[in-house]
Short mmCIF file of C-alpha atoms in Angstrom, two decimals:
data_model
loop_
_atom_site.label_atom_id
_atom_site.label_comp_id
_atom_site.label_asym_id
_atom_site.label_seq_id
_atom_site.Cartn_x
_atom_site.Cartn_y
_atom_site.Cartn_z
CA UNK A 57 53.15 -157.86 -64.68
CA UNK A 58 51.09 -154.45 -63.65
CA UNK A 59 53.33 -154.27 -60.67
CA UNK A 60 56.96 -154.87 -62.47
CA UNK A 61 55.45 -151.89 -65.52
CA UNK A 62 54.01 -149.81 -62.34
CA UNK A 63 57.53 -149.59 -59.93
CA UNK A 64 59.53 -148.84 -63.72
CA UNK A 65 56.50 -145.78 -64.29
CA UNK A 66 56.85 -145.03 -60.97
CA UNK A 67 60.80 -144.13 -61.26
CA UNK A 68 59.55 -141.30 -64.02
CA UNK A 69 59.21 -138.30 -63.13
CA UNK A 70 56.16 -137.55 -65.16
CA UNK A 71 54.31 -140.56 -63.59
CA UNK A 72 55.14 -139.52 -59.78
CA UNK A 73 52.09 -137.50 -59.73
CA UNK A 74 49.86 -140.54 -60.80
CA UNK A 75 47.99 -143.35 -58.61
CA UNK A 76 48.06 -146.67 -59.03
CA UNK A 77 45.18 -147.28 -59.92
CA UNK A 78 44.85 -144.86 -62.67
CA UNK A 79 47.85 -146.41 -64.00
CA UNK A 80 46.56 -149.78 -64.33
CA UNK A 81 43.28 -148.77 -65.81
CA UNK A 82 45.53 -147.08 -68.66
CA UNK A 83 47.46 -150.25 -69.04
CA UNK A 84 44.19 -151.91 -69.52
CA UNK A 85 42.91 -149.92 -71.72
CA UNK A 86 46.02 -149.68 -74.42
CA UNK A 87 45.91 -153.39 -74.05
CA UNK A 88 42.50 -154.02 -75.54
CA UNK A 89 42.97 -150.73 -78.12
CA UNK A 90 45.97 -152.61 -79.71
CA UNK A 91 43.83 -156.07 -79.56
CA UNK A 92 41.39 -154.67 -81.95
CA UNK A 93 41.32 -156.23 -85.71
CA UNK A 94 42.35 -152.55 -87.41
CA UNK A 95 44.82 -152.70 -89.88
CA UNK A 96 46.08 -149.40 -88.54
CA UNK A 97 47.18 -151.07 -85.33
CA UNK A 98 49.78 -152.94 -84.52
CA UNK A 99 50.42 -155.51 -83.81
CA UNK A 100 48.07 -157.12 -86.43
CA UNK A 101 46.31 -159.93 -85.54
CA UNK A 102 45.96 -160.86 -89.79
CA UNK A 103 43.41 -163.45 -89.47
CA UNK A 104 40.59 -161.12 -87.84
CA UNK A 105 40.91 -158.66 -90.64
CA UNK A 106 38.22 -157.47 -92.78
CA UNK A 107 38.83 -157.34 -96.24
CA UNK A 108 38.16 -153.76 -96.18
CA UNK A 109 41.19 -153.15 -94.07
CA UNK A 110 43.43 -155.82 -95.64
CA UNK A 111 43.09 -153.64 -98.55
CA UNK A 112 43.60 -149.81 -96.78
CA UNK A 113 46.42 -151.58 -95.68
CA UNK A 114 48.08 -152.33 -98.80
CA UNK A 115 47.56 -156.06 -97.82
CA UNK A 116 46.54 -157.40 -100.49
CA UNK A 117 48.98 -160.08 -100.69
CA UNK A 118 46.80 -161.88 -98.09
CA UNK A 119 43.99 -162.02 -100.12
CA UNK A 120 43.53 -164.90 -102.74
CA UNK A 121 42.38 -163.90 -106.06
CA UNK A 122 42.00 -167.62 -106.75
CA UNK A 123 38.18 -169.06 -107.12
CA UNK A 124 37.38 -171.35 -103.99
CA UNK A 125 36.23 -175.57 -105.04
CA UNK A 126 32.54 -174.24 -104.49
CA UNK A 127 32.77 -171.31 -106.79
CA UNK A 128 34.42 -172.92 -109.69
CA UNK A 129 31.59 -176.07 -109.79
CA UNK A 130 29.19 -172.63 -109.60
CA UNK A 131 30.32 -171.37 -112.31
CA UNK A 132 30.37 -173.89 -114.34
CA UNK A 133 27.28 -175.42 -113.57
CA UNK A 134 25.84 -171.45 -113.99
CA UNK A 135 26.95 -171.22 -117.78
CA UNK A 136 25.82 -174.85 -118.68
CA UNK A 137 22.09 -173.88 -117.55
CA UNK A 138 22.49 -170.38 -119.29
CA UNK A 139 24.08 -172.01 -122.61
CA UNK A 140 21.64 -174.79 -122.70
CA UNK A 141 18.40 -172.28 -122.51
CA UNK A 142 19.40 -170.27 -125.33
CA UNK A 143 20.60 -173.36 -127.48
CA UNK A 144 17.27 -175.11 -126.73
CA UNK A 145 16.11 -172.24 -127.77
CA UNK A 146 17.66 -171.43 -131.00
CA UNK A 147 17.60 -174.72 -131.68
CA UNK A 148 13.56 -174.75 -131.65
CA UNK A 149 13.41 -171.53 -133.41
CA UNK A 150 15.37 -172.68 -136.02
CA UNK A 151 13.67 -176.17 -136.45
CA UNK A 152 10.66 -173.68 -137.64
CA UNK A 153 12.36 -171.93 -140.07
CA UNK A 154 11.56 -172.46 -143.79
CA UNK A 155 14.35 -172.43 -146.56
CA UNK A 156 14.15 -173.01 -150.39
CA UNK A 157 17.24 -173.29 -152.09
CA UNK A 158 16.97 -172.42 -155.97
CA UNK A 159 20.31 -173.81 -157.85
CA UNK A 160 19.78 -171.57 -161.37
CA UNK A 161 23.46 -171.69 -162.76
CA UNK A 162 22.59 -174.52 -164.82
CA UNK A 163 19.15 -173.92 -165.58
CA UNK A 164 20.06 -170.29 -166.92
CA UNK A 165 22.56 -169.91 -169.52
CA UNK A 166 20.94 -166.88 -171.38
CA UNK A 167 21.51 -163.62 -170.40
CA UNK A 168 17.47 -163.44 -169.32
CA UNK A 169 15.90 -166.46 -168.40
CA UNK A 170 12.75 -167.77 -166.00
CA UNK A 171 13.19 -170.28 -163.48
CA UNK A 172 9.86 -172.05 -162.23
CA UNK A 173 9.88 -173.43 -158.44
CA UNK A 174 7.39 -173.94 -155.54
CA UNK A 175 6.65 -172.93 -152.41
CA UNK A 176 5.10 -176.10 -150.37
CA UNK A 177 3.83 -174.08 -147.47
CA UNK A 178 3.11 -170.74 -146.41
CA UNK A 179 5.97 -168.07 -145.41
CA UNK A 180 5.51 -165.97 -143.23
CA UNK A 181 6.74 -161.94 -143.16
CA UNK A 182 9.69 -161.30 -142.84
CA UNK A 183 11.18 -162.91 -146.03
CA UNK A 184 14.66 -162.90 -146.69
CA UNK A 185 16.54 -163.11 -150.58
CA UNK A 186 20.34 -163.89 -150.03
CA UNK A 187 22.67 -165.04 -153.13
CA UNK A 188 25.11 -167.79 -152.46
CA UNK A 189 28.56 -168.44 -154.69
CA UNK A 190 30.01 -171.41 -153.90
CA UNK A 191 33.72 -172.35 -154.44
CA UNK A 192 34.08 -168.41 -154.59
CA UNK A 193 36.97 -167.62 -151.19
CA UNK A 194 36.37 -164.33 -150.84
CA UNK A 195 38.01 -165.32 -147.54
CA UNK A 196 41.67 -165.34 -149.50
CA UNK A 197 43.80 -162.42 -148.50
CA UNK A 198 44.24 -160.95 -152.18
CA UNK A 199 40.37 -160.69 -152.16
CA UNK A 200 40.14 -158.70 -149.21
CA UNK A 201 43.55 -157.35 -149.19
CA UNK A 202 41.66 -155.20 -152.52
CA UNK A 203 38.94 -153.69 -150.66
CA UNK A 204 40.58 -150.61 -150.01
CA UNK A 205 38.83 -148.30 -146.91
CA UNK A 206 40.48 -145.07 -148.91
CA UNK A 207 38.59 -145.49 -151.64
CA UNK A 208 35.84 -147.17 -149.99
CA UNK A 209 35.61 -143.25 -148.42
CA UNK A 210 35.58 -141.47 -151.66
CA UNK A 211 38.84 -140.93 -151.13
CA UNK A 212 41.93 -140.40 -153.87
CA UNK A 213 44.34 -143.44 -154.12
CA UNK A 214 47.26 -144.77 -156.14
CA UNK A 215 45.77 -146.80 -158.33
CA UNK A 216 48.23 -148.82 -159.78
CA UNK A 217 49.86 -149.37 -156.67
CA UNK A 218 46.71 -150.45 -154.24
CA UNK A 219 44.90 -151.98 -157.27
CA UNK A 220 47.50 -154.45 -158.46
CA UNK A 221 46.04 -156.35 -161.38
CA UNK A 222 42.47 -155.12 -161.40
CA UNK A 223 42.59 -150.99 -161.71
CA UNK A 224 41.23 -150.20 -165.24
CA UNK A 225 37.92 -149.69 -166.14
CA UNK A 226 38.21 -151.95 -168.95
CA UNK A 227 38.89 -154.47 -166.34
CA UNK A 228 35.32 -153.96 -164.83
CA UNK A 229 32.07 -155.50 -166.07
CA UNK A 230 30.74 -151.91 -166.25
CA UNK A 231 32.81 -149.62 -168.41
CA UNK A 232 32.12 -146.89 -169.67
CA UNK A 233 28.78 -145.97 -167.22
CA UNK A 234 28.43 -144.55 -163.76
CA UNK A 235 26.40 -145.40 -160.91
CA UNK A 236 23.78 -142.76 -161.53
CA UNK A 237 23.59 -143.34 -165.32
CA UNK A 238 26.16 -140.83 -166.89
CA UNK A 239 28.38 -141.50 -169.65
CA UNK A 240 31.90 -141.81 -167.99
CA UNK A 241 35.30 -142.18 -169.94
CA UNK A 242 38.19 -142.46 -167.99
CA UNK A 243 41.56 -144.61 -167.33
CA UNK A 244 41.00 -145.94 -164.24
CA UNK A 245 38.46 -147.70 -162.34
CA UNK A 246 36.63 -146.51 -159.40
CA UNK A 247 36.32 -148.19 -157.44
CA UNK A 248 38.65 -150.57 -158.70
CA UNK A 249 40.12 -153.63 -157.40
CA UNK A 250 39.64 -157.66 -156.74
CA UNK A 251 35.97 -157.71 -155.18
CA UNK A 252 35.16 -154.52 -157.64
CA UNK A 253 36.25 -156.52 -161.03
CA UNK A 254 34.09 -159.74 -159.67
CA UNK A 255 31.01 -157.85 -158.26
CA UNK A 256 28.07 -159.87 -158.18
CA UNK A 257 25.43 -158.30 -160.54
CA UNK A 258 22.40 -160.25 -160.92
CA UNK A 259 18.81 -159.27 -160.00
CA UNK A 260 15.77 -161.11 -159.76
CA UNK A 261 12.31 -160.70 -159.98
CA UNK A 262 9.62 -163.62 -158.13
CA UNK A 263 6.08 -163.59 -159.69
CA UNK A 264 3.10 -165.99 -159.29
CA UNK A 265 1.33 -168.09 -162.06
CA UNK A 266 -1.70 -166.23 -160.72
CA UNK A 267 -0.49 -162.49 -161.38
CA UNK A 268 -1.06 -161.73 -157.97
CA UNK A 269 0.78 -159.14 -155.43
CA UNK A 270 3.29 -160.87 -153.65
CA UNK A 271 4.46 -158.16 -151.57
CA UNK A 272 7.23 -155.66 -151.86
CA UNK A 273 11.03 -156.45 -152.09
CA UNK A 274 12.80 -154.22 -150.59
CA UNK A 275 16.76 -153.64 -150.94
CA UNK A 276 17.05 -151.87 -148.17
CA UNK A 277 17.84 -152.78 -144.32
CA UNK A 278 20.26 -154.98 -145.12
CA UNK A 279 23.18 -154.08 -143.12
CA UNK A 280 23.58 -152.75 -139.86
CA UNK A 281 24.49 -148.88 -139.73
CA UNK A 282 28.23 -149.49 -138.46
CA UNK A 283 28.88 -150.93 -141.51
CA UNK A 284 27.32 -148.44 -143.60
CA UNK A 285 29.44 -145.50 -141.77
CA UNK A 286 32.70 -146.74 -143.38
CA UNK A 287 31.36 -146.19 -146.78
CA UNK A 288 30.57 -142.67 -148.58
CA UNK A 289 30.24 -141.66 -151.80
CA UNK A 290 33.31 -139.58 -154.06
CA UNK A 291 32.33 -135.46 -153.99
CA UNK A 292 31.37 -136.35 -157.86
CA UNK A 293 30.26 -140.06 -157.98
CA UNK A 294 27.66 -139.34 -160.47
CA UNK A 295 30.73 -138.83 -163.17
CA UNK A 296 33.48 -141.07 -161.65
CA UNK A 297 31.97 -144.21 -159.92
CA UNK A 298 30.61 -146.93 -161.19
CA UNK A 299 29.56 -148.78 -157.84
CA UNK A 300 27.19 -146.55 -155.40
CA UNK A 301 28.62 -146.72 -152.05
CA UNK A 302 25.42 -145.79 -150.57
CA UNK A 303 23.55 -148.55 -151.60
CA UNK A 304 23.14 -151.57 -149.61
CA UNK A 305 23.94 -154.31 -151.73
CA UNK A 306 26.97 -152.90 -152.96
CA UNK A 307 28.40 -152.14 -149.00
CA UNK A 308 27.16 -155.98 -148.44
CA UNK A 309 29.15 -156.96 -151.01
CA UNK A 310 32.16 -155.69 -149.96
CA UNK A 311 32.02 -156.41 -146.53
CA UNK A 312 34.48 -159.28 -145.88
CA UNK A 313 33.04 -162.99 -144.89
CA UNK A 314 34.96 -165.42 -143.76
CA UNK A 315 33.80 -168.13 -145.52
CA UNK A 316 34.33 -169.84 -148.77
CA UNK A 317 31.02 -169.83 -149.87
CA UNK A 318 29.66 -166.04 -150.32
CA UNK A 319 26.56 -165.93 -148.84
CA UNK A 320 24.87 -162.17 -149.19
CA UNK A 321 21.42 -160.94 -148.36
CA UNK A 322 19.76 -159.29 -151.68
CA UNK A 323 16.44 -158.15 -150.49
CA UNK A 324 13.81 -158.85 -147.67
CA UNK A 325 10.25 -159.11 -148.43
CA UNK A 326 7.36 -157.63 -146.33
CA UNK A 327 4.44 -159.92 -146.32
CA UNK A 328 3.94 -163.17 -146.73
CA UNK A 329 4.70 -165.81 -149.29
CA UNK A 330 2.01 -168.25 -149.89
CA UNK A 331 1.69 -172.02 -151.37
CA UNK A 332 1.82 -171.92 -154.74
CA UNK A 333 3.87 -172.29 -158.29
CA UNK A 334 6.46 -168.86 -158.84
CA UNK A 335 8.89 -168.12 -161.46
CA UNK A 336 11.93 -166.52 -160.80
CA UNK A 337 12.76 -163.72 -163.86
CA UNK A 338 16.61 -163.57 -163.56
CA UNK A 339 18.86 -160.80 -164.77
CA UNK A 340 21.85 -163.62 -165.13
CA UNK A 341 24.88 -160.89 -165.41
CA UNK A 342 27.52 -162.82 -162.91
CA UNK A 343 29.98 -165.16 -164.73
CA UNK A 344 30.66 -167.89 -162.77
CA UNK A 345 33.01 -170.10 -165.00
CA UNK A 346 35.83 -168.12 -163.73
CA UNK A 347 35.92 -169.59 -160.40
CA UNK A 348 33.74 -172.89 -161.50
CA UNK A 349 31.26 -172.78 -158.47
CA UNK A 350 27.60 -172.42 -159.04
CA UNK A 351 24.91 -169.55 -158.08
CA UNK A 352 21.95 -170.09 -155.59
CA UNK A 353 19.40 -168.49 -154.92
CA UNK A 354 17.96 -169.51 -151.13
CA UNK A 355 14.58 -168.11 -150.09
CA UNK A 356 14.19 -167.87 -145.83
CA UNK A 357 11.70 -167.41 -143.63
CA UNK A 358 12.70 -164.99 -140.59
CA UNK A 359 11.88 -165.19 -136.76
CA UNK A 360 11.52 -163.12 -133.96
CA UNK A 361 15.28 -164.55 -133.46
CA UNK A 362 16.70 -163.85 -136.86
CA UNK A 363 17.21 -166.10 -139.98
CA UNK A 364 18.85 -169.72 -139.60
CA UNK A 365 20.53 -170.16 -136.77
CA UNK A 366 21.30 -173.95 -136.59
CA UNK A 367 25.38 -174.01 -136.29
CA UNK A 368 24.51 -171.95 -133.61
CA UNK A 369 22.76 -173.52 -131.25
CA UNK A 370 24.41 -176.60 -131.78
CA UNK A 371 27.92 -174.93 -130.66
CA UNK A 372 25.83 -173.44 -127.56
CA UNK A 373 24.35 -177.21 -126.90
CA UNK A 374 28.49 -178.25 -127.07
CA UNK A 375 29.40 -175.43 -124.81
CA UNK A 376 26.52 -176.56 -122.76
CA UNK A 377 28.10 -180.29 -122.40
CA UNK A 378 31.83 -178.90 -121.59
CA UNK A 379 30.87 -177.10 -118.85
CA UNK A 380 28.96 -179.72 -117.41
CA UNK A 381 31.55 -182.24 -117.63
CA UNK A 382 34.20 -179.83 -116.20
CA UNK A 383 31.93 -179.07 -113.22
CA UNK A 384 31.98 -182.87 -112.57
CA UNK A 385 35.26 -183.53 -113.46
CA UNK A 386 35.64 -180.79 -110.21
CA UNK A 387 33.37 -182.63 -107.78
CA UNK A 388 35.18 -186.25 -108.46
CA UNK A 389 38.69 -184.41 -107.99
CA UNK A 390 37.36 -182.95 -104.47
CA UNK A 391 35.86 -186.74 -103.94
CA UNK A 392 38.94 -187.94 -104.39
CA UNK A 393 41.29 -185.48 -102.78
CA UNK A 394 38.91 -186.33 -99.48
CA UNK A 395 38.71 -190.12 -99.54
CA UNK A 396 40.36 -190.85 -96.28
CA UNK A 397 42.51 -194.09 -95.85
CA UNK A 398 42.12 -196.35 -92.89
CA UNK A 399 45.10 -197.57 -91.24
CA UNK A 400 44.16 -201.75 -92.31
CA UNK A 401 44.80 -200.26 -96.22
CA UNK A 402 48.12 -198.90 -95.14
CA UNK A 403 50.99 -200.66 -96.33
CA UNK A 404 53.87 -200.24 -93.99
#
């Protein structure tokens, strides 16, 4: 081949001047420069490239994006050790969490009344007050359709129009009285609205039969700052509102939950509860014979982890067992892709 390529460079006149020799050592050498595995060569020899040059190439149609058998049974087998440490986890943490549930909607039919209920064990700090209404769907759309984030900002709206049904004050349970105490006497209600009209207005007060400190209950803490960002007071809420936006029940209340039992945190108490016999001094202020579900009051121990978290370790336990069956459903499909058939089990 050298000496065919040598007499044709030989005709040129630019190669006259040249020997031999020096001509087949160039040959030689362009030879093993376009062998190399570049992907600014050519011709490309696809198989030896890196992935770095398949993609400086622009070849990244050679390159499959698909996870490999291996990887997938990885992966799954990965999450199902992850998801089963923190269930077993929550799970345990949970198991040590102490709840008392105090059902007072048909104990208390007075405006003021004492409810009398016991603590078997000793709870320890943090201690958390939420108030449950069941049967209430505060999930359904008209309920949450009247939170309205204008007025929510102290804000102007149209009342009529974004208030259908619920925009007077004489529609509210507090009337003629704002937030910080003034006389008020206006047309409509501010805020006004669905989950204003049904705002949940008890309060509670938890003594021992002994008369001893307890600890302080404290309102505050109870939602995380995001949510308290999206609420602000009106320039003169001491004259116009009758809801503060600043305080922390009132943002928990209308913060939407999607579920059809309202469950709300009331207060957290710092320091613990001990055994004993406690009354519960009610402030009963919520009518609940509109919507015919009843009013709970559940006490809860805390953890390092947070309140009760059963549901949710169990669904991490379930997510635990899919992954685990899909990573073996994986390893019998590659079994069985693989089984090789010996010619006696053909049928011809």
């Amino acid at each position: 081949m050298y000496k065919t390529i040598n007499s044709t460079i030989k005709e040129d006149s630019i190669c006259k001047d040249k020997d031999e020799s020096q001509i087949i050592d160039f040959l030689g050498k362009t030879n093993q420069f376009f062998l190399k595995p570049t992907s600014y060569l050519y011709p490309i020899m696809e198989d030896q490239m890196s992935l770095k040059d398949r993609i400086l190439s622009n070849r990244l149609g050679s390159i499959s994006l698909l996870p490999s058998d291996k990887f997938g049974i990885f992966t799954n087998f990965l999450m199902a050790f992850y998801l089963g440490i923190f269930g077993i986890v929550i799970m345990g943490v949970s198991y040590f969490i102490l709840q008392i549930d105090i059902n007072y909607s048909d104990m208390c039919d007075k405006e003021y009344c004492t409810v009398p209920f016991y603590v078997p064990t000793l709870f320890p700090t943090p201690i958390y007050f939420y108030y449950e209404l069941t049967e209430f769907y505060s999930n359904h759309h008209a309920f949450e359709g009247s939170i309205n984030e204008e007025q929510m900002q102290g804000q102007p709206i149209d009342y009529e129009k974004q208030c259908p049904g619920a925009y007077l004050s004489s529609d509210m349970p507090v009337t003629n009285r704002s937030a910080a105490g003034f006389f008020i006497n206006q047309k409509y209600a501010n805020p006004c609205g669905l989950a204003a009209k049904y705002f949940f207005n008890d309060s509670y007060t938890i003594q021992n039969f002994t008369v001893q400190p307890i600890g302080a209950v404290l309102q505050t803490q109870l939602q995380l700052p995001m949510y308290m960002e999206k609420f602000k007071r009106h320039p003169q809420w001491q004259y116009t509102q009758w809801i503060d936006f600043e305080d922390e029940q009132a943002v928990n209340w209308f913060t939407i939950q999607p579920h059809y039992n309202r469950i709300k945190l009331w207060a957290q108490m710092q320091g613990n509860l001990p055994e004993g016999n406690y009354y519960l001094q009610i402030q009963n202020h919520f009518n609940t014979s509109i919507f015919g579900g009843k009013k709970n009051l559940i006490i809860l121990s805390g953890s390092e982890l947070g309140a009760y978290s059963l549901a949710l370790g169990s669904i991490l336990l379930g997510g635990t067992f899919v992954y685990m069956m899909n990573g073996f459903f994986i390893m019998y499909m590659l079994k069985k892709r693989f089984v090789q058939v010996t010619p006696d089990k053909l049928k011809l």
